[in-house]
Amino acid sequence: MHFYTADPHFFHQNILKYCARPFRSIAEMNRVILNNYRSTVGPDDDLWILGDVAVVHIDQAGHLTSMLHEIPGRKHLICGNHDKHWIKALNVWTSVHDLVEITDQGTRVSMCHYPMLTWPGARRGAIQLFGHVHSNWRGSRNSLNVGVDVWNYRPVTLPEILKRASTLPVNPLWSKVEPRTDI
């Protein structure tokens, strides 16, 4: 099974205030998000982290590596603006990408840390997943935010994503970038 998440920002002190996260400390935030990942993802699952894994100095690399090793399954990193070269090089990733496309339960899924206006297969039922914007925007009908700030600090599955997508409006720019569509 595939699980999706973005923007855990492990160790990032200022994220508590920037995003009004409901934690008393970084230690509590790290523990809750890590426990949510560990209790959801199984050893045969794929966890796609769409960027900004941690905002931390390289001297914490060992601690971050240990935390990420606690998460079962295969971990894939889609690079975000806070993912330093040494985070990308950690020996925890099955794959590292800037942009990637997979098929999940027959649905074409394009993933990037950043929201996009269009992507391969957008007019043919493909969905785009992103992070980066935290709780500022949940997305639109076919482009969804999978960040922890809008999913109760846990990873989500494609059926959950598609259910939420069906309740969101069509992106108002859609008719400009993808005319002749009924999405």
mmCIF file of C-alpha atoms in Angstrom:
data_model
loop_
_atom_site.group_PDB
_atom_site.id
_atom_site.type_symbol
_atom_site.label_atom_id
_atom_site.label_comp_id
_atom_site.label_asym_id
_atom_site.label_seq_id
_atom_site.Cartn_x
_atom_site.Cartn_y
_atom_site.Cartn_z
ATOM 1 C CA MET A 1 0.000 0.000 0.000
ATOM 2 C CA HIS A 2 1.123 3.578 -0.657
ATOM 3 C CA PHE A 3 0.940 6.303 1.992
ATOM 4 C CA TYR A 4 1.500 10.013 1.366
ATOM 5 C CA THR A 5 2.626 12.852 3.607
ATOM 6 C CA ALA A 6 4.544 16.126 3.473
ATOM 7 C CA ASP A 7 6.176 18.741 5.657
ATOM 8 C CA PRO A 8 6.764 17.001 8.972
ATOM 9 C CA HIS A 9 9.539 19.563 9.653
ATOM 10 C CA PHE A 10 11.109 17.379 12.338
ATOM 11 C CA PHE A 11 13.202 19.446 14.804
ATOM 12 C CA HIS A 12 11.971 22.800 13.414
ATOM 13 C CA GLN A 13 11.277 24.998 16.444
ATOM 14 C CA ASN A 14 9.665 27.860 14.523
ATOM 15 C CA ILE A 15 7.151 25.620 12.722
ATOM 16 C CA LEU A 16 5.168 25.416 15.972
ATOM 17 C CA LYS A 17 4.450 29.129 15.741
ATOM 18 C CA TYR A 18 4.442 29.535 11.932
ATOM 19 C CA CYS A 19 1.762 26.879 11.467
ATOM 20 C CA ALA A 20 0.096 27.090 14.890
ATOM 21 C CA ARG A 21 0.863 23.415 15.492
ATOM 22 C CA PRO A 22 -0.819 22.180 18.687
ATOM 23 C CA PHE A 23 2.310 20.879 20.393
ATOM 24 C CA ARG A 24 4.007 22.174 23.539
ATOM 25 C CA SER A 25 7.482 21.356 22.255
ATOM 26 C CA ILE A 26 9.489 20.054 19.308
ATOM 27 C CA ALA A 27 10.033 16.802 21.191
ATOM 28 C CA GLU A 28 6.254 16.320 21.458
ATOM 29 C CA MET A 29 5.718 17.188 17.773
ATOM 30 C CA ASN A 30 8.474 14.809 16.654
ATOM 31 C CA ARG A 31 7.079 12.035 18.854
ATOM 32 C CA VAL A 32 3.446 12.444 17.667
ATOM 33 C CA ILE A 33 4.277 12.591 13.951
ATOM 34 C CA LEU A 34 6.759 9.701 14.213
ATOM 35 C CA ASN A 35 4.234 7.588 16.157
ATOM 36 C CA ASN A 36 1.539 8.356 13.572
ATOM 37 C CA TYR A 37 3.871 7.206 10.790
ATOM 38 C CA ARG A 38 4.927 4.084 12.703
ATOM 39 C CA SER A 39 1.367 3.080 13.580
ATOM 40 C CA THR A 40 0.080 3.545 10.014
ATOM 41 C CA VAL A 41 2.820 2.343 7.654
ATOM 42 C CA GLY A 42 3.554 -1.382 7.529
ATOM 43 C CA PRO A 43 6.771 -3.182 6.610
ATOM 44 C CA ASP A 44 5.564 -3.876 3.044
ATOM 45 C CA ASP A 45 4.225 -0.358 2.440
ATOM 46 C CA ASP A 46 5.643 2.673 0.646
ATOM 47 C CA LEU A 47 5.714 6.040 2.428
ATOM 48 C CA TRP A 48 6.071 8.990 0.069
ATOM 49 C CA ILE A 49 7.307 12.084 1.954
ATOM 50 C CA LEU A 50 6.721 15.096 -0.279
ATOM 51 C CA GLY A 51 9.438 17.263 1.158
ATOM 52 C CA ASP A 52 10.658 19.174 4.163
ATOM 53 C CA VAL A 53 11.449 16.158 6.292
ATOM 54 C CA ALA A 54 13.416 18.144 8.836
ATOM 55 C CA VAL A 55 14.839 21.553 9.521
ATOM 56 C CA VAL A 56 17.912 20.613 11.483
ATOM 57 C CA HIS A 57 21.666 21.063 11.518
ATOM 58 C CA ILE A 58 23.891 18.299 10.175
ATOM 59 C CA ASP A 59 25.111 17.515 13.708
ATOM 60 C CA GLN A 60 21.645 15.964 14.266
ATOM 61 C CA ALA A 61 21.988 13.645 11.241
ATOM 62 C CA GLY A 62 22.419 10.577 13.426
ATOM 63 C CA HIS A 63 19.309 11.363 15.462
ATOM 64 C CA LEU A 64 17.248 12.051 12.327
ATOM 65 C CA THR A 65 18.493 8.830 10.690
ATOM 66 C CA SER A 66 17.523 6.823 13.782
ATOM 67 C CA MET A 67 14.046 8.370 13.794
ATOM 68 C CA LEU A 68 13.467 7.647 10.115
ATOM 69 C CA HIS A 69 14.674 4.057 10.535
ATOM 70 C CA GLU A 70 11.873 3.581 13.090
ATOM 71 C CA ILE A 71 9.288 4.050 10.331
ATOM 72 C CA PRO A 72 8.468 0.687 8.723
ATOM 73 C CA GLY A 73 8.369 0.143 4.985
ATOM 74 C CA ARG A 74 10.082 1.785 2.059
ATOM 75 C CA LYS A 75 10.600 5.524 2.406
ATOM 76 C CA HIS A 76 10.705 7.758 -0.672
ATOM 77 C CA LEU A 77 11.715 11.418 -0.537
ATOM 78 C CA ILE A 78 10.332 14.014 -2.914
ATOM 79 C CA CYS A 79 12.728 16.894 -2.263
ATOM 80 C CA GLY A 80 11.443 20.058 -0.659
ATOM 81 C CA ASN A 81 13.000 23.456 -0.142
ATOM 82 C CA HIS A 82 14.317 22.519 3.324
ATOM 83 C CA ASP A 83 15.818 19.142 2.353
ATOM 84 C CA LYS A 84 19.563 19.777 2.445
ATOM 85 C CA HIS A 85 21.967 17.658 0.388
ATOM 86 C CA TRP A 86 22.941 15.618 3.452
ATOM 87 C CA ILE A 87 19.264 14.804 4.208
ATOM 88 C CA LYS A 88 18.849 13.548 0.630
ATOM 89 C CA ALA A 89 21.954 11.383 1.120
ATOM 90 C CA LEU A 90 20.797 9.671 4.344
ATOM 91 C CA ASN A 91 20.873 5.889 4.189
ATOM 92 C CA VAL A 92 17.120 5.592 4.801
ATOM 93 C CA TRP A 93 15.645 6.362 1.386
ATOM 94 C CA THR A 94 14.521 3.785 -1.144
ATOM 95 C CA SER A 95 14.390 6.619 -3.685
ATOM 96 C CA VAL A 96 14.904 10.373 -3.882
ATOM 97 C CA HIS A 97 13.208 12.557 -6.528
ATOM 98 C CA ASP A 98 12.377 16.156 -7.317
ATOM 99 C CA LEU A 99 9.276 15.066 -9.217
ATOM 100 C CA VAL A 100 7.929 11.553 -9.710
ATOM 101 C CA GLU A 101 4.930 9.777 -11.169
ATOM 102 C CA ILE A 102 3.551 6.419 -10.017
ATOM 103 C CA THR A 103 0.357 4.441 -10.453
ATOM 104 C CA ASP A 104 -1.586 3.691 -7.280
ATOM 105 C CA GLN A 105 -4.718 1.530 -7.474
ATOM 106 C CA GLY A 106 -5.009 2.324 -11.173
ATOM 107 C CA THR A 107 -4.722 6.092 -10.679
ATOM 108 C CA ARG A 108 -1.848 8.036 -12.152
ATOM 109 C CA VAL A 109 -0.255 10.087 -9.336
ATOM 110 C CA SER A 110 2.214 12.933 -9.947
ATOM 111 C CA MET A 111 4.121 14.085 -6.867
ATOM 112 C CA CYS A 112 6.080 17.268 -6.285
ATOM 113 C CA HIS A 113 6.779 19.252 -3.126
ATOM 114 C CA TYR A 114 5.127 22.243 -4.784
ATOM 115 C CA PRO A 115 1.550 22.596 -6.086
ATOM 116 C CA MET A 116 1.353 22.625 -9.880
ATOM 117 C CA LEU A 117 -1.259 23.919 -12.291
ATOM 118 C CA THR A 118 -0.964 20.980 -14.670
ATOM 119 C CA TRP A 119 0.942 17.700 -14.985
ATOM 120 C CA PRO A 120 1.076 14.600 -17.198
ATOM 121 C CA GLY A 121 -2.354 13.022 -17.529
ATOM 122 C CA ALA A 122 -4.129 15.888 -15.775
ATOM 123 C CA ARG A 123 -6.955 15.820 -18.342
ATOM 124 C CA ARG A 124 -7.203 12.040 -18.111
ATOM 125 C CA GLY A 125 -7.820 11.506 -14.397
ATOM 126 C CA ALA A 126 -4.286 11.851 -13.030
ATOM 127 C CA ILE A 127 -3.994 13.524 -9.646
ATOM 128 C CA GLN A 128 -1.173 15.738 -8.379
ATOM 129 C CA LEU A 129 -0.035 15.604 -4.758
ATOM 130 C CA PHE A 130 1.978 18.326 -3.047
ATOM 131 C CA GLY A 131 3.025 19.862 0.254
ATOM 132 C CA HIS A 132 4.893 23.139 0.851
ATOM 133 C CA VAL A 133 1.855 25.322 1.606
ATOM 134 C CA HIS A 134 1.065 23.797 5.029
ATOM 135 C CA SER A 135 -2.496 24.742 6.005
ATOM 136 C CA ASN A 136 -2.738 27.695 3.600
ATOM 137 C CA TRP A 137 -4.472 25.672 0.862
ATOM 138 C CA ARG A 138 -5.954 22.159 0.817
ATOM 139 C CA GLY A 139 -5.800 22.028 -2.950
ATOM 140 C CA SER A 140 -8.406 21.600 -5.642
ATOM 141 C CA ARG A 141 -10.412 18.816 -7.265
ATOM 142 C CA ASN A 142 -7.382 17.081 -8.777
ATOM 143 C CA SER A 143 -4.390 18.624 -6.996
ATOM 144 C CA LEU A 144 -4.226 17.828 -3.279
ATOM 145 C CA ASN A 145 -2.154 18.925 -0.321
ATOM 146 C CA VAL A 146 -0.931 15.854 1.612
ATOM 147 C CA GLY A 147 0.894 17.862 4.291
ATOM 148 C CA VAL A 148 0.687 16.888 7.937
ATOM 149 C CA ASP A 149 -0.895 20.240 8.809
ATOM 150 C CA VAL A 150 -4.111 19.365 6.930
ATOM 151 C CA TRP A 151 -4.235 15.620 7.716
ATOM 152 C CA ASN A 152 -3.980 15.554 11.512
ATOM 153 C CA TYR A 153 -0.216 14.874 11.426
ATOM 154 C CA ARG A 154 -0.538 11.452 9.796
ATOM 155 C CA PRO A 155 0.076 9.865 6.395
ATOM 156 C CA VAL A 156 -2.913 9.223 4.126
ATOM 157 C CA THR A 157 -3.958 6.777 1.417
ATOM 158 C CA LEU A 158 -5.210 7.467 -2.086
ATOM 159 C CA PRO A 159 -8.863 6.638 -1.215
ATOM 160 C CA GLU A 160 -8.756 9.254 1.572
ATOM 161 C CA ILE A 161 -7.192 11.768 -0.801
ATOM 162 C CA LEU A 162 -9.768 11.122 -3.532
ATOM 163 C CA LYS A 163 -12.629 11.416 -1.049
ATOM 164 C CA ARG A 164 -11.392 14.848 0.044
ATOM 165 C CA ALA A 165 -10.704 15.846 -3.572
ATOM 166 C CA SER A 166 -14.336 15.230 -4.474
ATOM 167 C CA THR A 167 -15.360 17.916 -1.963
ATOM 168 C CA LEU A 168 -12.972 20.588 -3.239
ATOM 169 C CA PRO A 169 -13.633 23.112 -6.002
ATOM 170 C CA VAL A 170 -12.057 22.969 -9.403
ATOM 171 C CA ASN A 171 -8.983 25.203 -9.500
ATOM 172 C CA PRO A 172 -10.191 28.555 -10.909
ATOM 173 C CA LEU A 173 -7.199 28.625 -13.281
ATOM 174 C CA TRP A 174 -7.989 25.175 -14.681
ATOM 175 C CA SER A 175 -9.970 26.459 -17.665
ATOM 176 C CA LYS A 176 -7.002 28.685 -18.592
ATOM 177 C CA VAL A 177 -4.316 25.979 -18.484
ATOM 178 C CA GLU A 178 -6.394 22.919 -19.422
ATOM 179 C CA PRO A 179 -9.342 24.037 -21.566
ATOM 180 C CA ARG A 180 -11.822 21.462 -22.872
ATOM 181 C CA THR A 181 -12.061 19.487 -19.656
ATOM 182 C CA ASP A 182 -14.899 18.590 -17.349
ATOM 183 C CA ILE A 183 -12.795 18.029 -14.224
#
